[in-house]
Amino acid sequence: MLKKQYVRDLLDLTVTPDGTVVEAIGWIKSRRHHGRVAFLDVVDSTGTIQVVARIQSMSSDDYDAFVSTPVESAIRIMGTIVTRDDQREIMAETFEIIARDTLNLQPQPRAGFDIFDPKMAGHITANKAVYLREPHYMAILKFRAKVMRVVREWFELNGFLEFDAPILVLAPLYDDSTAMKIDVHGQDAFLTQCAGFFLEAATMAFERVYNMGPSFRGEESRSKRHLKEYWHIKAELAFGDRDDIIEIVENLLSHLYNRLPEECAEEMEYLGATLRPNDFQTPFPRITYEDAVAHVQAKGSDTVLGVGISSKDEEELAKLFDGPFWVMGIPRNVEPFPYVIDEENPTVTKVADLIAPRGYGELCGVAEKIFEPQMLDERMGEKGKLGDSRYDFVVDVHKAACVPHIAFGMGLERLLRWLLDIPHVRDTIPFPRSAGRNINH
């Protein structure tokens, strides 16, 4: 039973002329019944079409099934397609049930409801395997897939090689306590926090590499922008500095701005999403970490030098700018060991964070990475990792003529949330793994 006709084909008069006998296979979205005439809205992955059944045009068994089969059931209908008042519809002749819905989940998955209502979050998450059919989620996930495709397109156009990094690792980027620990045949291991160590090694071979894959964090952050499992857009390249990697990220975002309105027009229209021109006016403005701290302190923040900027601080800083902005020079005691120390200000690293406006927070981090073995030893010592055999392969890469290299990391779900103006990051991924919630699937 290979499906050959999709709703999008049936809706297109040039593909399926009036009077054509067609087969519609899909799910019942809704039903209306008026005396001896009944109507179904039949939906598949490509759209919705109305099907009309008249009691005199079908067998009594088929008509009875047409008017009584539960919404969300999968069905097959044969009939003739016509156009009435510029609306295409199928005049049903036969009706067959492929699979009957017996779950009766409420709200009905295809009925259309406010998926962003915080009161619905627990119910939706627990039943996400079925609520993937909800039209808004379908649009978000289609948008997600297309964004990933456009990002890959940009990488390929700019000479990057896609490089697959392992998910099971021995050496976490941050402290062991922040990683998800697992047992692999008696050996302690972790789910990866970042592909950076492996991209760094690949950079010494291929010079420009990228990875798009899952990352895992063990922290119990309950903010609207954190997940325990998320997808990371990571890239590294040889021979460059922080200004270069900032320009690269800005070029990538400009590419998205130029391509998404065309590539994702249908999904963006359905979701009511538009890309704001001010969000993509590059180069983005910059503020030093020290100036940022001074500004938020003047506004009443208790943030002090040497600690990370809070989400409330980011919102206060965003008032200074019309769009995204870079915070330059993140403290060395905040950042993990692989990043270069600023020789002009040894209290900070050559790292910069891109902050999105309107409370969306950090979108991306960029960095110059350490290539000198002496600085690597110093930083590993600071972080308590010097002499830890799990990091021997990282040390070996730096001993084997490691060259200056730069990197960026961007959370895909944060990017999607910002692009679509979605309240919570959990709604940008099919099966969210959020702090404080059990894994249901």
XYZ file of C-alpha atoms in Angstrom:
441
model
C 0.000 0.000 0.000
C 2.456 2.616 -1.181
C 0.806 6.006 -0.914
C 1.012 7.825 -4.232
C -1.269 10.853 -3.801
C -0.790 13.411 -1.056
C -3.179 16.165 -0.061
C -0.918 18.804 -1.602
C -1.364 17.021 -4.955
C -5.136 16.898 -4.533
C -5.276 20.618 -3.747
C -3.355 21.501 -6.916
C -5.682 21.765 -9.903
C -2.766 21.504 -12.325
C -1.692 18.191 -10.811
C -5.154 16.712 -10.197
C -7.826 18.153 -12.543
C -11.476 18.270 -11.600
C -13.282 15.007 -12.262
C -10.278 12.847 -11.419
C -10.954 9.772 -9.334
C -8.549 9.988 -6.398
C -7.484 8.069 -3.334
C -7.111 10.098 -0.138
C -5.187 8.477 2.697
C -4.778 10.324 5.957
C -6.300 11.051 9.342
C -9.647 12.526 10.334
C -9.041 16.031 11.651
C -12.677 17.011 12.200
C -16.241 16.074 11.224
C -19.475 17.932 10.483
C -22.810 16.225 9.892
C -25.878 17.877 8.369
C -28.742 15.480 7.783
C -27.997 13.279 4.775
C -24.672 15.001 4.066
C -21.487 14.684 6.136
C -18.113 16.385 5.895
C -14.650 15.288 6.991
C -11.490 17.328 7.075
C -8.810 14.818 6.146
C -5.217 15.695 6.929
C -1.858 14.252 6.030
C 1.696 15.555 6.309
C 1.147 17.996 3.448
C -2.210 19.633 4.142
C -5.954 19.330 4.727
C -8.779 18.667 2.297
C -12.552 18.495 2.770
C -14.337 15.262 1.910
C -18.094 15.258 1.306
C -20.252 12.171 1.763
C -23.854 11.940 0.579
C -25.939 9.027 1.764
C -27.167 8.292 -1.741
C -23.620 8.165 -3.164
C -22.162 5.513 -0.851
C -23.109 2.152 0.534
C -24.944 2.367 3.827
C -22.057 0.646 5.646
C -19.510 3.079 4.264
C -21.699 6.080 5.082
C -22.313 4.849 8.636
C -18.553 4.415 9.092
C -17.959 7.866 7.579
C -20.151 9.571 10.177
C -19.114 7.480 13.198
C -15.400 6.742 12.954
C -13.540 8.614 15.728
C -11.596 11.753 14.947
C -7.840 11.025 14.577
C -8.503 7.629 12.994
C -6.551 6.786 9.840
C -8.743 6.242 6.790
C -8.721 5.671 3.027
C -11.316 7.341 0.801
C -11.952 6.893 -2.910
C -13.868 9.587 -4.703
C -13.986 12.280 -7.364
C -12.285 15.596 -6.825
C -14.112 18.827 -7.700
C -13.717 22.560 -7.152
C -16.554 24.515 -5.558
C -16.269 28.236 -4.758
C -12.486 28.022 -5.200
C -12.312 25.198 -2.654
C -11.202 21.728 -3.659
C -13.095 18.813 -2.154
C -13.560 15.118 -2.681
C -16.977 13.612 -3.307
C -16.611 10.329 -1.438
C -17.637 7.017 -2.986
C -15.973 4.493 -0.677
C -14.676 4.718 2.887
C -12.230 2.389 4.636
C -10.811 2.476 8.158
C -7.079 1.777 8.218
C -6.566 2.276 11.964
C -9.105 3.395 14.554
C -8.149 5.917 17.251
C -8.858 4.393 20.656
C -6.715 6.742 22.757
C -9.053 9.753 22.543
C -6.365 12.131 23.782
C -7.695 15.559 24.759
C -7.205 18.190 23.491
C -7.248 16.372 20.179
C -3.774 16.526 18.625
C -4.840 18.100 15.330
C -7.571 20.364 16.718
C -5.293 23.345 17.213
C -4.793 24.776 20.707
C -2.313 26.960 22.574
C 0.701 24.680 22.822
C 2.644 27.443 24.573
C 0.248 27.625 27.541
C 2.448 26.877 30.599
C -0.463 25.034 32.210
C -0.381 22.533 29.345
C 3.369 21.888 29.479
C 3.256 18.795 31.689
C 0.371 17.201 29.789
C 1.961 17.877 26.409
C 5.391 16.621 27.468
C 3.930 13.418 28.902
C 2.033 12.791 25.646
C 4.516 14.269 23.167
C 4.650 11.098 21.076
C 1.078 11.847 19.990
C 1.203 15.652 20.165
C 3.908 15.694 17.506
C 0.874 15.718 15.172
C -0.278 19.093 16.486
C -0.013 21.556 13.553
C 2.121 24.126 15.409
C 4.603 21.469 16.488
C 4.715 20.130 12.960
C 5.512 23.624 11.665
C 8.209 24.142 14.318
C 9.848 20.796 13.565
C 9.736 21.406 9.819
C 11.333 24.790 10.459
C 13.961 23.102 12.625
C 14.843 20.629 9.874
C 15.087 23.382 7.286
C 17.272 25.562 9.518
C 19.657 22.646 9.957
C 19.707 22.177 6.192
C 20.452 25.864 5.579
C 23.199 25.833 8.235
C 24.791 22.820 6.555
C 24.457 24.612 3.237
C 26.424 27.560 4.640
C 29.142 25.298 6.035
C 29.552 23.523 2.714
C 29.645 26.799 0.799
C 32.420 27.988 3.105
C 34.669 24.962 2.855
C 33.846 23.184 6.135
C 33.865 19.400 6.426
C 31.171 17.738 8.534
C 32.925 15.686 11.203
C 31.178 13.122 13.409
C 32.262 13.237 17.055
C 31.518 10.563 19.671
C 28.664 10.870 22.139
C 30.222 8.541 24.731
C 33.338 10.244 26.097
C 35.803 9.907 28.951
C 36.667 13.572 29.366
C 33.937 16.173 29.995
C 34.570 19.782 29.027
C 33.468 21.081 32.422
C 33.604 19.491 35.865
C 32.540 15.877 36.212
C 29.643 16.966 38.419
C 28.079 18.904 35.549
C 28.134 15.923 33.153
C 25.838 12.902 32.779
C 27.797 9.899 33.995
C 27.211 6.403 32.667
C 28.799 2.976 33.124
C 30.184 1.321 29.992
C 31.148 -2.264 30.847
C 32.553 -1.164 34.171
C 34.294 1.941 32.818
C 33.128 5.374 33.929
C 32.163 7.536 30.971
C 29.974 10.527 30.197
C 27.505 11.705 27.617
C 29.266 14.424 25.665
C 28.989 18.037 26.755
C 30.710 19.363 23.668
C 32.405 18.028 20.525
C 35.238 20.563 20.888
C 38.081 18.231 21.856
C 37.408 16.070 18.800
C 36.853 18.959 16.401
C 40.149 20.419 17.639
C 41.951 17.213 16.662
C 40.182 17.152 13.286
C 41.094 20.787 12.630
C 44.768 19.848 12.519
C 43.914 17.564 9.598
C 41.073 19.251 7.717
C 41.495 22.896 8.869
C 37.746 23.684 8.706
C 35.314 21.284 10.391
C 31.840 21.375 11.890
C 29.525 19.120 13.851
C 25.792 19.196 14.501
C 24.864 16.741 17.196
C 23.472 16.265 20.707
C 25.097 17.570 23.863
C 24.152 16.796 27.457
C 24.378 18.832 30.634
C 23.723 17.573 34.144
C 22.855 20.910 35.721
C 19.321 21.378 37.048
C 18.690 24.778 35.470
C 14.971 25.552 35.137
C 15.198 28.587 32.887
C 13.275 28.979 29.628
C 16.464 28.536 27.620
C 18.021 25.428 29.178
C 17.632 21.751 28.344
C 19.508 18.752 29.684
C 19.807 17.424 26.136
C 20.133 19.795 23.202
C 21.709 20.020 19.774
C 24.969 21.871 19.284
C 26.127 23.629 16.139
C 29.914 23.531 16.537
C 32.711 24.590 14.217
C 36.485 24.976 14.433
C 39.041 26.224 11.959
C 42.774 26.653 11.851
C 44.601 29.980 11.616
C 42.394 32.763 12.887
C 41.657 35.016 15.846
C 38.599 36.053 17.831
C 37.645 38.811 15.407
C 37.697 36.259 12.595
C 35.361 33.824 14.341
C 32.998 36.664 15.262
C 32.804 37.637 11.602
C 32.183 34.007 10.641
C 29.244 33.696 13.041
C 27.797 36.981 11.796
C 28.095 35.721 8.219
C 26.259 32.531 9.157
C 23.412 34.485 10.759
C 23.228 36.778 7.720
C 22.917 33.687 5.539
C 20.008 32.482 7.656
C 18.350 35.886 7.381
C 18.627 35.789 3.595
C 17.552 32.176 3.116
C 14.925 31.380 5.751
C 12.103 33.673 4.557
C 12.139 31.803 1.249
C 13.031 28.326 2.482
C 10.632 28.391 5.449
C 7.907 30.713 4.175
C 5.043 28.286 4.840
C 6.134 27.430 8.380
C 6.897 31.034 9.341
C 3.530 32.218 8.035
C 1.654 29.533 9.962
C 3.531 30.370 13.170
C 3.233 34.122 12.657
C 7.012 34.482 12.744
C 9.006 37.227 11.046
C 12.708 37.960 11.136
C 13.403 41.430 12.517
C 15.888 43.373 10.356
C 17.525 44.941 13.453
C 18.394 41.450 14.687
C 20.615 40.876 11.663
C 22.380 44.214 11.173
C 26.001 43.170 11.281
C 28.584 43.762 12.543
C 26.909 43.442 15.919
C 27.958 45.951 18.588
C 30.393 44.888 21.311
C 30.778 45.610 24.996
C 33.609 44.428 27.219
C 32.833 42.196 30.155
C 34.138 44.855 32.570
C 31.929 47.561 31.066
C 28.972 45.197 31.108
C 29.434 44.467 34.809
C 29.844 48.153 35.598
C 26.635 48.968 33.747
C 24.476 46.336 35.448
C 25.935 47.249 38.846
C 24.846 50.818 38.223
C 21.356 49.454 37.588
C 21.292 47.599 40.898
C 22.736 44.192 40.023
C 24.878 42.423 42.633
C 27.052 40.814 39.916
C 30.754 41.353 40.592
C 33.834 41.014 38.426
C 34.977 37.434 38.034
C 31.567 35.778 37.841
C 29.239 35.130 34.945
C 26.634 37.633 33.819
C 23.133 36.540 34.827
C 20.092 36.351 32.571
C 18.681 39.452 34.282
C 21.957 41.224 33.573
C 21.683 40.240 29.913
C 18.192 41.716 29.737
C 19.461 44.969 31.236
C 22.377 45.096 28.813
C 20.043 44.430 25.876
C 18.395 47.806 26.540
C 21.603 49.425 25.298
C 21.296 47.897 21.825
C 18.763 47.457 19.032
C 19.653 43.817 18.382
C 22.171 41.134 19.332
C 25.470 42.194 20.876
C 28.769 40.640 21.873
C 30.104 40.548 25.434
C 33.878 40.428 25.015
C 36.339 38.748 27.356
C 34.651 36.222 29.672
C 36.510 35.653 32.999
C 39.093 32.881 33.062
C 37.623 31.338 36.194
C 34.218 31.025 34.468
C 35.400 29.467 31.204
C 36.821 25.917 30.883
C 40.504 25.388 30.179
C 40.764 25.192 26.342
C 40.486 28.943 25.693
C 43.279 31.479 25.296
C 43.993 33.965 28.099
C 43.986 37.597 27.001
C 47.580 38.794 27.280
C 46.416 42.376 27.800
C 44.053 41.408 30.615
C 44.986 38.035 32.136
C 41.792 37.923 34.206
C 39.730 37.164 31.099
C 39.799 34.797 28.152
C 39.612 35.513 24.442
C 36.025 34.392 24.454
C 32.945 36.354 23.413
C 29.271 35.575 23.938
C 26.558 36.679 21.543
C 23.495 37.866 23.467
C 20.079 38.059 21.810
C 17.633 40.818 22.770
C 14.162 40.537 24.339
C 15.252 38.114 27.026
C 16.465 35.331 24.737
C 19.950 35.496 26.204
C 23.128 33.832 25.023
C 22.894 32.404 21.520
C 26.492 31.576 20.787
C 29.989 31.552 22.192
C 33.199 32.083 20.212
C 36.793 31.680 21.262
C 40.427 31.586 20.389
C 41.605 28.178 21.541
C 44.909 27.420 23.194
C 47.574 25.985 20.916
C 50.729 26.426 23.049
C 51.444 23.459 25.360
C 52.712 25.740 28.141
C 49.465 27.735 28.310
C 47.485 24.502 28.103
C 49.334 23.119 31.143
C 48.704 26.345 33.043
C 44.988 26.323 32.323
C 44.564 22.610 32.981
C 46.314 23.127 36.301
C 43.878 25.906 37.198
C 40.944 23.610 36.470
C 42.366 20.594 38.293
C 42.824 18.560 35.122
C 46.606 18.605 34.717
C 47.860 15.043 34.837
C 44.363 13.584 34.386
C 44.964 10.747 31.925
C 41.520 11.155 30.418
C 42.790 14.317 28.736
C 46.035 12.814 27.408
C 44.727 12.851 23.828
C 44.054 16.596 24.143
C 47.606 17.160 25.369
C 48.975 15.010 22.528
C 47.203 17.134 19.911
C 48.897 20.215 21.353
C 52.316 18.552 21.376
C 51.970 17.531 17.733
C 52.445 20.983 16.177
C 49.046 22.372 17.109
C 48.416 25.678 15.332
C 46.314 28.707 16.320
C 42.650 27.843 15.894
C 39.248 29.319 16.630
C 35.814 27.900 17.405
C 32.176 28.666 17.968
C 29.313 26.815 19.579
C 25.624 27.614 19.159
C 22.658 25.861 20.743
C 20.228 24.945 17.983
C 17.171 25.137 20.223
C 18.121 28.597 21.505
C 18.592 29.747 17.923
C 15.161 28.394 16.945
C 13.477 29.941 19.968
C 14.908 33.345 19.047
C 14.104 33.073 15.334
C 10.500 32.005 15.961
C 9.898 34.115 19.081
C 8.843 31.075 21.121
C 8.359 31.395 24.905
C 10.242 28.249 25.972
C 13.075 26.257 24.443
C 11.312 22.941 25.189
C 8.943 23.621 22.296
C 11.735 23.625 19.710
C 12.767 19.969 20.124
C 10.656 16.847 19.570
C 11.190 15.199 22.964
C 12.536 17.734 25.484
C 14.684 16.651 28.417
C 14.063 19.395 30.946
C 15.256 19.873 34.505
C 12.841 18.627 37.118
C 10.830 16.457 34.713
C 10.913 12.686 34.357
C 11.810 11.181 30.992
C 8.510 9.942 29.543
C 9.727 8.515 26.259
